[in-house]
Structures are given as structure tokens and as C-alpha cells.
Short mmCIF file of C-alpha atoms in Angstrom, two decimals:
data_model
loop_
_atom_site.label_atom_id
_atom_site.label_comp_id
_atom_site.label_asym_id
_atom_site.label_seq_id
_atom_site.Cartn_x
_atom_site.Cartn_y
_atom_site.Cartn_z
CA UNK A 1 9.59 -24.59 -176.56
CA UNK A 2 10.78 -21.19 -174.74
CA UNK A 3 14.49 -20.68 -174.98
CA UNK A 4 14.90 -19.44 -171.26
CA UNK A 5 14.55 -20.30 -168.20
CA UNK A 6 14.84 -18.25 -165.02
CA UNK A 7 14.31 -18.30 -161.70
CA UNK A 8 11.31 -17.08 -159.53
CA UNK A 9 13.58 -14.80 -158.33
CA UNK A 10 15.10 -13.46 -161.80
CA UNK A 11 11.27 -13.08 -162.15
CA UNK A 12 10.18 -11.62 -159.68
CA UNK A 13 13.49 -8.56 -160.15
CA UNK A 14 12.58 -8.52 -164.11
CA UNK A 15 9.21 -7.53 -162.85
CA UNK A 16 10.05 -5.29 -160.03
CA UNK A 17 12.61 -3.27 -162.75
CA UNK A 18 9.78 -3.02 -165.01
CA UNK A 19 7.16 -1.53 -163.15
CA UNK A 20 9.54 1.21 -161.07
CA UNK A 21 10.80 2.21 -164.95
CA UNK A 22 7.12 2.13 -166.12
CA UNK A 23 5.45 4.08 -163.29
CA UNK A 24 7.25 7.22 -162.10
CA UNK A 25 6.86 8.60 -158.37
CA UNK A 26 3.20 9.96 -158.41
CA UNK A 27 0.68 11.10 -155.96
CA UNK A 28 -1.94 8.29 -155.18
CA UNK A 29 -4.81 8.79 -153.35
CA UNK A 30 -7.08 6.78 -151.01
CA UNK A 31 -8.05 6.04 -147.72
CA UNK A 32 -6.15 4.36 -144.83
CA UNK A 33 -6.52 0.66 -143.24
CA UNK A 34 -4.47 -2.49 -142.08
CA UNK A 35 -2.36 0.04 -140.40
CA UNK A 36 0.80 -1.28 -138.35
CA UNK A 37 3.54 0.45 -136.98
CA UNK A 38 6.22 -2.16 -136.74
CA UNK A 39 9.08 -2.09 -134.11
CA UNK A 40 11.73 -0.87 -136.31
CA UNK A 41 9.86 2.43 -136.70
CA UNK A 42 8.57 1.32 -140.52
CA UNK A 43 4.76 1.97 -141.17
CA UNK A 44 2.68 -0.47 -143.10
CA UNK A 45 -0.67 0.26 -144.19
CA UNK A 46 -3.17 -0.22 -147.60
CA UNK A 47 -4.73 2.02 -149.10
CA UNK A 48 -7.66 2.01 -150.57
CA UNK A 49 -10.59 3.16 -152.59
CA UNK A 50 -14.67 2.09 -153.54
CA UNK A 51 -12.93 -0.18 -155.91
CA UNK A 52 -9.44 -1.36 -155.23
CA UNK A 53 -6.69 -1.38 -152.81
CA UNK A 54 -2.89 -1.31 -152.73
CA UNK A 55 -0.48 -2.11 -149.77
CA UNK A 56 2.03 0.68 -148.79
CA UNK A 57 5.05 0.90 -146.72
CA UNK A 58 6.64 4.15 -145.79
CA UNK A 59 10.30 3.52 -144.06
CA UNK A 60 11.14 4.85 -140.76
CA UNK A 61 13.25 7.65 -142.34
CA UNK A 62 10.17 9.27 -144.24
CA UNK A 63 7.49 8.04 -141.38
CA UNK A 64 9.20 10.12 -138.90
CA UNK A 65 8.58 13.15 -141.10
CA UNK A 66 4.88 13.33 -141.16
CA UNK A 67 3.66 16.15 -139.04
CA UNK A 68 0.45 14.09 -137.67
CA UNK A 69 0.06 10.63 -136.20
CA UNK A 70 -1.20 8.46 -139.38
CA UNK A 71 -4.65 6.44 -138.36
CA UNK A 72 -6.87 3.90 -139.72
CA UNK A 73 -9.69 6.13 -142.13
CA UNK A 74 -7.93 8.93 -142.68
CA UNK A 75 -7.90 10.08 -145.87
CA UNK A 76 -4.60 10.92 -147.44
CA UNK A 77 -2.68 11.43 -150.38
CA UNK A 78 0.71 9.44 -150.89
CA UNK A 79 3.62 10.17 -152.90
CA UNK A 80 4.60 7.00 -153.84
CA UNK A 81 6.82 4.77 -156.34
CA UNK A 82 4.99 1.50 -157.29
CA UNK A 83 7.09 -1.42 -156.96
CA UNK A 84 7.44 -5.51 -156.29
CA UNK A 85 8.28 -6.77 -152.96
CA UNK A 86 10.53 -9.51 -154.05
CA UNK A 87 10.66 -12.20 -151.58
CA UNK A 88 6.80 -12.85 -152.05
CA UNK A 89 6.11 -10.98 -154.82
CA UNK A 90 3.84 -8.56 -153.37
CA UNK A 91 2.96 -5.57 -155.62
CA UNK A 92 3.35 -2.82 -153.23
CA UNK A 93 3.87 0.83 -153.09
CA UNK A 94 6.64 2.50 -151.56
CA UNK A 95 5.58 6.06 -150.14
CA UNK A 96 7.62 8.75 -149.53
CA UNK A 97 5.50 11.48 -148.23
CA UNK A 98 2.17 11.71 -147.17
CA UNK A 99 -0.31 14.69 -146.50
CA UNK A 100 -3.85 14.77 -145.93
CA UNK A 101 -6.43 15.22 -148.34
CA UNK A 102 -6.82 17.81 -150.34
CA UNK A 103 -3.78 19.57 -149.45
CA UNK A 104 -2.80 19.60 -152.99
CA UNK A 105 -5.37 21.89 -154.06
CA UNK A 106 -4.66 24.47 -150.68
CA UNK A 107 -0.78 24.16 -152.18
CA UNK A 108 -1.55 25.38 -155.48
CA UNK A 109 -4.23 28.10 -154.04
CA UNK A 110 -0.84 29.20 -152.03
CA UNK A 111 1.39 29.07 -155.09
CA UNK A 112 -1.13 31.10 -156.79
CA UNK A 113 -1.71 34.26 -154.10
CA UNK A 114 2.48 33.98 -153.59
CA UNK A 115 2.62 34.52 -156.95
CA UNK A 116 0.41 37.14 -157.39
CA UNK A 117 1.64 39.53 -153.94
CA UNK A 118 4.64 39.06 -155.38
CA UNK A 119 4.05 40.68 -158.65
CA UNK A 120 2.67 43.51 -156.92
CA UNK A 121 6.11 43.58 -154.86
CA UNK A 122 4.37 43.06 -151.39
CA UNK A 123 7.61 40.94 -150.51
CA UNK A 124 10.35 43.10 -152.02
CA UNK A 125 13.18 43.75 -149.88
CA UNK A 126 13.50 47.58 -150.52
CA UNK A 127 9.59 47.54 -148.86
CA UNK A 128 10.73 45.70 -146.01
CA UNK A 129 11.14 48.72 -142.62
CA UNK A 130 14.00 48.09 -139.99
CA UNK A 131 13.27 47.01 -136.78
CA UNK A 132 13.04 48.95 -133.62
CA UNK A 133 16.15 48.08 -131.51
CA UNK A 134 14.64 49.33 -128.30
CA UNK A 135 11.02 48.83 -128.26
CA UNK A 136 9.38 50.02 -125.32
CA UNK A 137 5.66 48.55 -126.47
CA UNK A 138 5.03 46.17 -128.27
CA UNK A 139 1.88 44.38 -129.60
CA UNK A 140 0.74 40.72 -130.28
CA UNK A 141 -1.53 39.08 -132.65
CA UNK A 142 -2.70 35.96 -131.55
CA UNK A 143 -5.22 34.06 -129.35
CA UNK A 144 -5.38 34.09 -125.61
CA UNK A 145 -5.90 30.04 -125.50
CA UNK A 146 -2.55 29.65 -127.61
CA UNK A 147 0.66 28.48 -126.49
CA UNK A 148 2.29 30.88 -128.19
CA UNK A 149 1.46 33.50 -126.38
CA UNK A 150 2.44 32.04 -123.13
CA UNK A 151 5.76 31.38 -124.93
CA UNK A 152 6.27 35.12 -126.13
CA UNK A 153 5.10 36.28 -122.74
CA UNK A 154 8.08 34.01 -121.29
CA UNK A 155 10.78 34.50 -123.78
CA UNK A 156 10.20 38.45 -122.89
CA UNK A 157 10.28 37.65 -119.40
CA UNK A 158 13.42 36.26 -119.36
CA UNK A 159 14.89 38.84 -121.90
CA UNK A 160 13.33 42.14 -121.74
CA UNK A 161 10.50 42.27 -118.54
CA UNK A 162 10.59 45.79 -119.00
CA UNK A 163 8.52 45.93 -122.36
CA UNK A 164 5.26 46.33 -122.05
CA UNK A 165 2.95 43.67 -124.51
CA UNK A 166 -0.53 44.42 -125.50
CA UNK A 167 -1.95 41.80 -127.01
CA UNK A 168 -4.85 41.82 -129.28
CA UNK A 169 -6.87 38.92 -129.58
CA UNK A 170 -8.27 36.89 -132.46
CA UNK A 171 -8.93 33.21 -133.63
CA UNK A 172 -5.68 31.84 -135.09
CA UNK A 173 -7.68 29.03 -136.76
CA UNK A 174 -10.92 27.86 -138.84
CA UNK A 175 -12.86 29.49 -141.02
CA UNK A 176 -13.66 32.67 -139.42
CA UNK A 177 -9.39 33.24 -138.63
CA UNK A 178 -8.92 35.58 -141.61
CA UNK A 179 -11.63 38.12 -140.79
CA UNK A 180 -10.62 37.84 -137.45
CA UNK A 181 -6.86 38.45 -137.51
CA UNK A 182 -7.74 41.12 -139.93
CA UNK A 183 -9.56 43.07 -137.46
CA UNK A 184 -7.06 42.53 -134.62
CA UNK A 185 -4.83 44.19 -137.21
CA UNK A 186 -7.02 47.15 -138.03
CA UNK A 187 -7.23 47.51 -134.20
CA UNK A 188 -3.52 47.72 -133.75
CA UNK A 189 -3.06 50.38 -136.61
CA UNK A 190 -5.99 52.69 -135.54
CA UNK A 191 -4.53 52.95 -131.74
CA UNK A 192 -1.01 53.31 -132.77
CA UNK A 193 0.05 52.43 -129.19
CA UNK A 194 2.92 49.83 -130.77
CA UNK A 195 6.43 50.20 -131.79
CA UNK A 196 6.18 46.76 -133.18
CA UNK A 197 4.00 43.84 -134.01
CA UNK A 198 4.35 40.27 -133.75
CA UNK A 199 1.50 38.08 -135.91
CA UNK A 200 2.65 34.65 -134.02
CA UNK A 201 0.99 30.98 -134.00
CA UNK A 202 2.27 27.61 -132.75
CA UNK A 203 2.83 24.77 -135.24
CA UNK A 204 0.27 22.70 -137.21
CA UNK A 205 -0.67 21.21 -140.57
CA UNK A 206 -1.25 22.98 -143.54
CA UNK A 207 -4.90 23.23 -143.17
CA UNK A 208 -4.03 24.76 -139.19
CA UNK A 209 -2.40 27.71 -140.52
CA UNK A 210 -4.59 28.48 -143.57
CA UNK A 211 -6.09 31.49 -141.96
CA UNK A 212 -2.34 33.14 -142.91
CA UNK A 213 -2.16 32.48 -146.09
CA UNK A 214 -5.11 34.48 -146.46
CA UNK A 215 -4.54 37.48 -149.56
CA UNK A 216 -6.81 39.99 -146.86
CA UNK A 217 -4.41 38.35 -143.91
CA UNK A 218 -1.32 39.70 -146.09
CA UNK A 219 -2.50 43.13 -147.12
CA UNK A 220 -3.44 43.68 -143.35
CA UNK A 221 0.36 43.18 -142.28
CA UNK A 222 1.46 44.83 -145.84
CA UNK A 223 -0.17 48.48 -144.70
CA UNK A 224 0.17 48.01 -141.22
CA UNK A 225 2.24 51.60 -139.47
CA UNK A 226 4.67 49.56 -137.48
CA UNK A 227 7.06 46.92 -138.76
CA UNK A 228 5.80 43.42 -138.27
CA UNK A 229 7.22 40.17 -137.30
CA UNK A 230 5.90 36.66 -138.41
CA UNK A 231 6.11 33.57 -135.98
CA UNK A 232 3.60 31.15 -137.55
CA UNK A 233 4.18 27.00 -136.68
CA UNK A 234 7.12 25.63 -136.92
CA UNK A 235 10.94 26.26 -138.27
CA UNK A 236 9.67 24.05 -141.86
CA UNK A 237 6.30 26.05 -142.14
CA UNK A 238 5.90 29.01 -144.34
CA UNK A 239 2.56 31.03 -144.97
CA UNK A 240 1.86 33.85 -147.34
CA UNK A 241 2.05 35.80 -143.43
CA UNK A 242 5.86 35.00 -143.45
CA UNK A 243 6.66 36.82 -146.91
CA UNK A 244 4.64 39.95 -146.72
CA UNK A 245 5.94 40.86 -142.77
CA UNK A 246 9.19 42.69 -142.26
CA UNK A 247 10.94 40.10 -140.75
CA UNK A 248 10.22 36.31 -140.73
CA UNK A 249 11.00 34.25 -137.18
CA UNK A 250 11.21 30.58 -137.93
CA UNK A 251 8.84 30.18 -134.03
CA UNK A 252 6.75 32.47 -131.79
CA UNK A 253 9.68 32.40 -129.51
CA UNK A 254 12.59 33.01 -132.00
CA UNK A 255 10.06 36.18 -132.66
CA UNK A 256 9.69 36.88 -129.47
CA UNK A 257 13.45 36.52 -129.27
CA UNK A 258 14.20 38.86 -132.29
CA UNK A 259 12.33 41.80 -131.05
CA UNK A 260 13.77 41.71 -127.55
CA UNK A 261 16.99 41.34 -129.22
CA UNK A 262 18.45 44.72 -128.75
CA UNK A 263 17.06 45.00 -125.31
CA UNK A 264 18.84 41.64 -124.66
CA UNK A 265 22.12 42.84 -125.80
CA UNK A 266 21.54 45.88 -123.66
CA UNK A 267 21.75 43.97 -120.91
CA UNK A 268 24.62 42.02 -121.71
CA UNK A 269 26.56 44.68 -122.27
CA UNK A 270 25.10 46.42 -119.00
CA UNK A 271 26.26 43.14 -117.27
CA UNK A 272 29.57 43.29 -118.75
CA UNK A 273 30.28 47.14 -117.63
CA UNK A 274 28.84 46.50 -114.93
CA UNK A 275 31.36 43.27 -113.87
CA UNK A 276 34.16 45.74 -115.01
CA UNK A 277 32.94 48.79 -113.03
CA UNK A 278 32.86 46.26 -109.75
CA UNK A 279 36.37 45.02 -110.64
CA UNK A 280 37.40 48.74 -110.59
CA UNK A 281 35.64 49.93 -107.74
CA UNK A 282 37.53 46.49 -106.02
CA UNK A 283 40.56 47.86 -106.81
CA UNK A 284 40.14 50.81 -106.13
CA UNK A 285 38.87 50.23 -102.59
CA UNK A 286 41.98 48.22 -102.31
CA UNK A 287 44.19 50.58 -103.29
CA UNK A 288 42.75 53.00 -100.91
CA UNK A 289 43.06 50.35 -97.83
CA UNK A 290 46.50 49.93 -98.64
CA UNK A 291 47.64 53.36 -98.54
CA UNK A 292 45.19 53.93 -95.37
CA UNK A 293 47.25 51.07 -93.77
CA UNK A 294 50.51 53.15 -94.76
CA UNK A 295 49.03 55.96 -93.27
CA UNK A 296 48.11 54.53 -90.31
CA UNK A 297 51.58 53.04 -89.68
CA UNK A 298 53.07 56.73 -90.35
CA UNK A 299 50.85 58.39 -87.65
CA UNK A 300 52.08 59.36 -84.14
CA UNK A 301 50.52 60.07 -81.08
CA UNK A 302 50.63 63.93 -80.81
CA UNK A 303 52.37 63.47 -77.29
CA UNK A 304 55.34 61.68 -78.82
CA UNK A 305 54.72 64.00 -82.33
CA UNK A 306 55.18 66.96 -79.49
CA UNK A 307 58.17 65.51 -77.86
CA UNK A 308 59.96 65.03 -81.08
CA UNK A 309 59.15 68.46 -82.31
CA UNK A 310 60.47 69.79 -78.82
CA UNK A 311 64.00 67.71 -79.61
CA UNK A 312 64.12 69.43 -83.06
CA UNK A 313 63.85 72.67 -81.61
CA UNK A 314 66.26 72.36 -78.92
CA UNK A 315 68.80 70.48 -81.77
CA UNK A 316 67.88 73.66 -83.83
CA UNK A 317 68.09 76.59 -81.20
CA UNK A 318 71.44 75.31 -80.32
CA UNK A 319 72.54 75.66 -84.03
CA UNK A 320 71.04 78.67 -83.89
CA UNK A 321 73.36 79.93 -81.14
CA UNK A 322 76.28 78.12 -82.56
CA UNK A 323 75.42 79.59 -86.05
CA UNK A 324 75.21 83.19 -84.28
CA UNK A 325 78.84 83.18 -82.54
CA UNK A 326 80.02 81.82 -85.54
CA UNK A 327 79.00 84.19 -87.59
CA UNK A 328 79.78 87.06 -85.57
CA UNK A 329 83.16 86.07 -85.33
CA UNK A 330 83.92 86.10 -88.77
CA UNK A 331 81.86 89.58 -89.36
CA UNK A 332 84.26 90.73 -86.38
CA UNK A 333 87.47 89.53 -88.27
CA UNK A 334 86.66 91.31 -91.70
CA UNK A 335 85.69 94.31 -90.71
CA UNK A 336 89.01 94.41 -89.09
CA UNK A 337 90.23 92.80 -92.53
CA UNK A 338 88.34 96.36 -94.03
CA UNK A 339 89.91 98.59 -91.73
CA UNK A 340 93.27 97.33 -92.24
CA UNK A 341 92.81 98.25 -96.07
CA UNK A 342 90.90 101.40 -95.85
CA UNK A 343 93.71 103.32 -93.77
CA UNK A 344 95.49 105.76 -96.34
CA UNK A 345 99.38 104.68 -97.33
CA UNK A 346 101.34 107.47 -97.26
CA UNK A 347 101.50 110.65 -99.81
CA UNK A 348 104.83 109.65 -101.19
CA UNK A 349 103.78 106.49 -102.26
CA UNK A 350 100.73 107.55 -104.51
CA UNK A 351 102.40 110.31 -105.82
CA UNK A 352 105.26 107.30 -107.44
CA UNK A 353 102.19 104.93 -108.06
CA UNK A 354 100.32 107.79 -110.17
CA UNK A 355 103.21 108.79 -111.95
CA UNK A 356 104.06 105.33 -112.82
CA UNK A 357 100.39 104.86 -113.72
CA UNK A 358 100.24 108.10 -116.14
CA UNK A 359 103.35 106.82 -118.11
CA UNK A 360 101.80 103.58 -118.29
CA UNK A 361 98.53 105.19 -120.17
CA UNK A 362 100.70 107.32 -122.62
CA UNK A 363 102.35 104.09 -123.93
CA UNK A 364 98.59 102.60 -123.90
CA UNK A 365 97.96 105.74 -126.05
CA UNK A 366 100.70 106.12 -128.67
CA UNK A 367 100.56 102.17 -129.32
CA UNK A 368 97.28 102.14 -129.77
CA UNK A 369 96.78 105.43 -132.13
CA UNK A 370 99.51 103.81 -134.24
CA UNK A 371 97.32 101.07 -134.82
CA UNK A 372 94.76 102.70 -135.75
CA UNK A 373 96.45 104.59 -137.77
CA UNK A 374 97.94 101.35 -139.88
CA UNK A 375 93.84 99.40 -140.09
CA UNK A 376 92.73 103.15 -141.10
CA UNK A 377 95.27 102.98 -143.76
CA UNK A 378 94.93 99.69 -144.88
CA UNK A 379 90.96 99.95 -145.37
CA UNK A 380 91.65 103.69 -147.12
CA UNK A 381 93.80 101.80 -149.61
CA UNK A 382 91.05 98.68 -150.49
CA UNK A 383 88.28 100.92 -150.72
CA UNK A 384 89.84 103.86 -152.90
CA UNK A 385 90.49 100.24 -155.05
CA UNK A 386 86.96 99.36 -155.02
CA UNK A 387 85.79 102.53 -156.07
CA UNK A 388 84.43 102.25 -159.81
CA UNK A 389 85.12 106.41 -160.01
CA UNK A 390 88.63 105.04 -160.25
CA UNK A 391 88.09 102.62 -162.88
CA UNK A 392 86.27 105.40 -164.72
CA UNK A 393 89.22 107.97 -164.51
CA UNK A 394 91.54 105.15 -166.46
CA UNK A 395 89.23 105.24 -169.43
CA UNK A 396 86.92 102.87 -168.70
CA UNK A 397 82.77 103.37 -168.75
CA UNK A 398 79.55 101.81 -167.38
CA UNK A 399 77.29 100.46 -169.96
CA UNK A 400 73.67 100.60 -168.86
CA UNK A 401 69.91 99.46 -171.10
CA UNK A 402 66.97 101.39 -171.25
CA UNK A 403 65.68 100.32 -167.89
CA UNK A 404 69.04 101.85 -166.19
CA UNK A 405 70.34 97.73 -165.32
CA UNK A 406 74.30 97.33 -166.08
CA UNK A 407 74.89 95.48 -169.45
CA UNK A 408 77.30 92.60 -168.41
CA UNK A 409 77.06 90.83 -172.37
CA UNK A 410 76.87 91.92 -175.68
CA UNK A 411 74.14 89.49 -176.74
CA UNK A 412 71.62 91.27 -174.27
CA UNK A 413 71.75 94.22 -176.46
CA UNK A 414 69.98 94.26 -179.69
CA UNK A 415 70.40 96.37 -183.47
CA UNK A 416 68.77 99.55 -182.87
CA UNK A 417 68.24 99.78 -178.88
CA UNK A 418 69.12 102.53 -176.73
CA UNK A 419 72.23 102.81 -173.78
CA UNK A 420 73.61 105.09 -171.45
CA UNK A 421 77.45 105.77 -171.31
CA UNK A 422 78.41 107.02 -167.85
CA UNK A 423 82.24 108.10 -167.93
CA UNK A 424 84.62 109.57 -165.18
CA UNK A 425 83.06 112.71 -165.71
CA UNK A 426 79.55 113.03 -167.14
CA UNK A 427 76.99 110.53 -169.36
CA UNK A 428 76.22 110.40 -173.36
CA UNK A 429 73.17 108.26 -174.68
CA UNK A 430 73.84 106.03 -178.00
CA UNK A 431 72.03 103.27 -180.18
CA UNK A 432 73.37 99.72 -180.52
CA UNK A 433 74.10 99.84 -184.65
CA UNK A 434 75.91 96.14 -184.18
CA UNK A 435 77.06 93.48 -181.85
CA UNK A 436 80.52 91.50 -181.62
CA UNK A 437 81.07 88.33 -179.67
CA UNK A 438 83.67 88.17 -177.82
#
């Protein structure tokens, strides 16, 4: 007999754990049927093929990431984890992601081409060119019927309406799209009329965007003489065209914004400068108006001005007349004083004054002569004391080396050196035989 009795719940729990351990996350292909969308957002359906079927559940957080509307009859590939719904004991697949059938092969082809072009250096950053900051003519490679074109035109109308846009029409979806895109790029290259090229398309599935994963399209973008911006799909979409273009934009609108960034920034700066200029002009006008008001208050009627000037003239005339009288009286008094000073004194008085001045001059001359004689004797004595000839007269001699420089230190002389001795009278040449310390 069995040693352990378990409940149905425990049985289902162990079965679920065993299934999930044994079967890892896998891609499973099949046809969708019995599709049900619950109010909670969860999606329930059956995945079947010709011989079998299995129940599937895709929870809301995963279902809302599916980029297309799931319908019955669609062939899909589900990334799913095999499990067991314990309350009913139903075997089911917990679906993590969905893709249309055949996308696995497309993705593998995408990876192979990406690696091939990367190995050739087409994605290297050092070959990416700088975008022109102020392009005046921009080419757009897209379909004339695409919403992407309307988005790009609207973005330029909003941000840089003066920029000339040239459309190179092409198919952007289907088997003929790659050749059409290449032809449009070659036309742009041949005409060389644009400073910048935008390659754009709206969002879609991997199959819808596959034309931009074509090798010929990638190489045509790579050899374009004008810098290129790729704006294909939505933010989550990435194509080979994005890798090879000089810049990648998340959407067509983002591509237009990137291409017009310089003009848009310049417009903002211009608006700021215009505002600053307007404020400066207003301040200047207000200052001039205040000055005008001040001048207007200071401005008087010419008649009043003439009357004021007349009164001032009368006042100045009166002051001039008074000043003339005062000056004339002052000059008369001064003239009388000068006349009294110029009248010569008596002859006897002048003789006495002359004798007195002569005596003062004699005494001053004698005193100055005695002072100068004393100073001269003192300077002569000092000069005689400093005269080197007087020193030589006392028995001393001046020693000079062969260069004629005076020798003050015997240590400077080497044996056998020639010296010259200067005496009070005459000089002599000598040879040093030995020097003695002090």
C-alpha cells in the first residue's frame, strides 16, 4: 500500500512544479483559436496545429506589448512556459511574448546581415558624419502616401518653415520596396541638391519594416554624399538602416526635429534677443521721455525769456557803471600815491643814504672775504692730506700688478709674478720671489 496520501491540490502543485522544471521557456508555433479577451486585460486562446492543441493564457502586462491585434486564425509563434492551472488541473501555456509565424527566420537573417555589415565597418562611429547645423534644403526619402511624410512636414512647418523640403518618393513596404528605396537614394545622390537626407517610415511589424533591413538599401545609405538620418518605425523598432545612417531617430517626427535642431535653437536665441532688444528699446524710450518732460518744464516762452534777459542786461549795465566809477576812483588814488613816491627827496638826504650804503657794502665784503679765505684754507689742508703724492713723500710706494691694478693683498701675488713699484719720484719693475702673511 502507498506510504503517503496526498490531496488533489498537492498533486496538482507537484505536477506543475515538475512540468515547469522539465520544460524550459520555448518558442511554440501554431494557429490561434477560441480567442477570449477578459475584462481584466488577460487574453485566453488555444494554440493548435493539424494534430494537437493546447490552452494558452497571456496576462495583461504581456498582452499589451503585442504590436498587432491578435485574432483567430492567425499563425503565430509563442514564447511560452509549460505549466498547470492547479484549481482545475488543466495543462496550459503561460505565454510571455508573441510574434507572427516566420519572424524567427527573419530575425536570424537580420542578425546575419547586421554582423556582416558591422564587420565591414559600415556601422563604425568614425565614419559617421556631422549633421549640418543650418541646412537650407533637406531631402525626404519616403512614400508620398505615408503618415510619416505628413509628420515630417508638420514638424518642419512648426520648427523651421523656411527650410526647403524635397521628397524622393518611394515604396516603403513590400517586395518591390527595397529596389524603390535604392532608386530614390540614387536619385538624391545623382542630383546632389540636398544638404541632408531623411529616410523615414511609420511604425509597423517586422515584415512591414523589412525593406529597411535590405543590404542594397543599407549600402545605398552608406555611400550617400549627404549625411543621413534614419527615422523608421517607432521607438522600439531598430533596422539595419538605423545602424548605417549617420544618425538614428526614434520616429519620423524625431528625425525632423533632429534635422531642424540648429534652426530651432537659433529661432529661440533670436526670440530671446528680440525680447532683450525690445526691453532695451522700451527702457531707452522711457528715459528719453523723462528727459523730454524735464526739458519741456525748463522750456519758457520766448517773450518771457527776452524779458528775463532784459532784466539781467539792465542789472549787468548797472553793475558795470558802478564798477567803472569804483575803478576810476581807485586808479585816481593810486596815481596820487605814485606821484608822491616819485617826487625826488632832497640832495643832502640822498648823499647821507649813499654813504651809509657804501659803509654797509664794505663791511659785508670784508666779512665775506674772511669767511671764504678760512673755508679755502680748510679745504686745501684736507686735499693735501688726501694727496697720494704726500704719502709717497713719507717713504711709501704704490704696488701695481702686470695689468696695472693696485695690489692691496699680498695673497693675490704669485711667485715670479711681475709687479711695478711707484715712488715719490720715479718707478721700478720687480719680480715677486715670496709673499708673507700679515
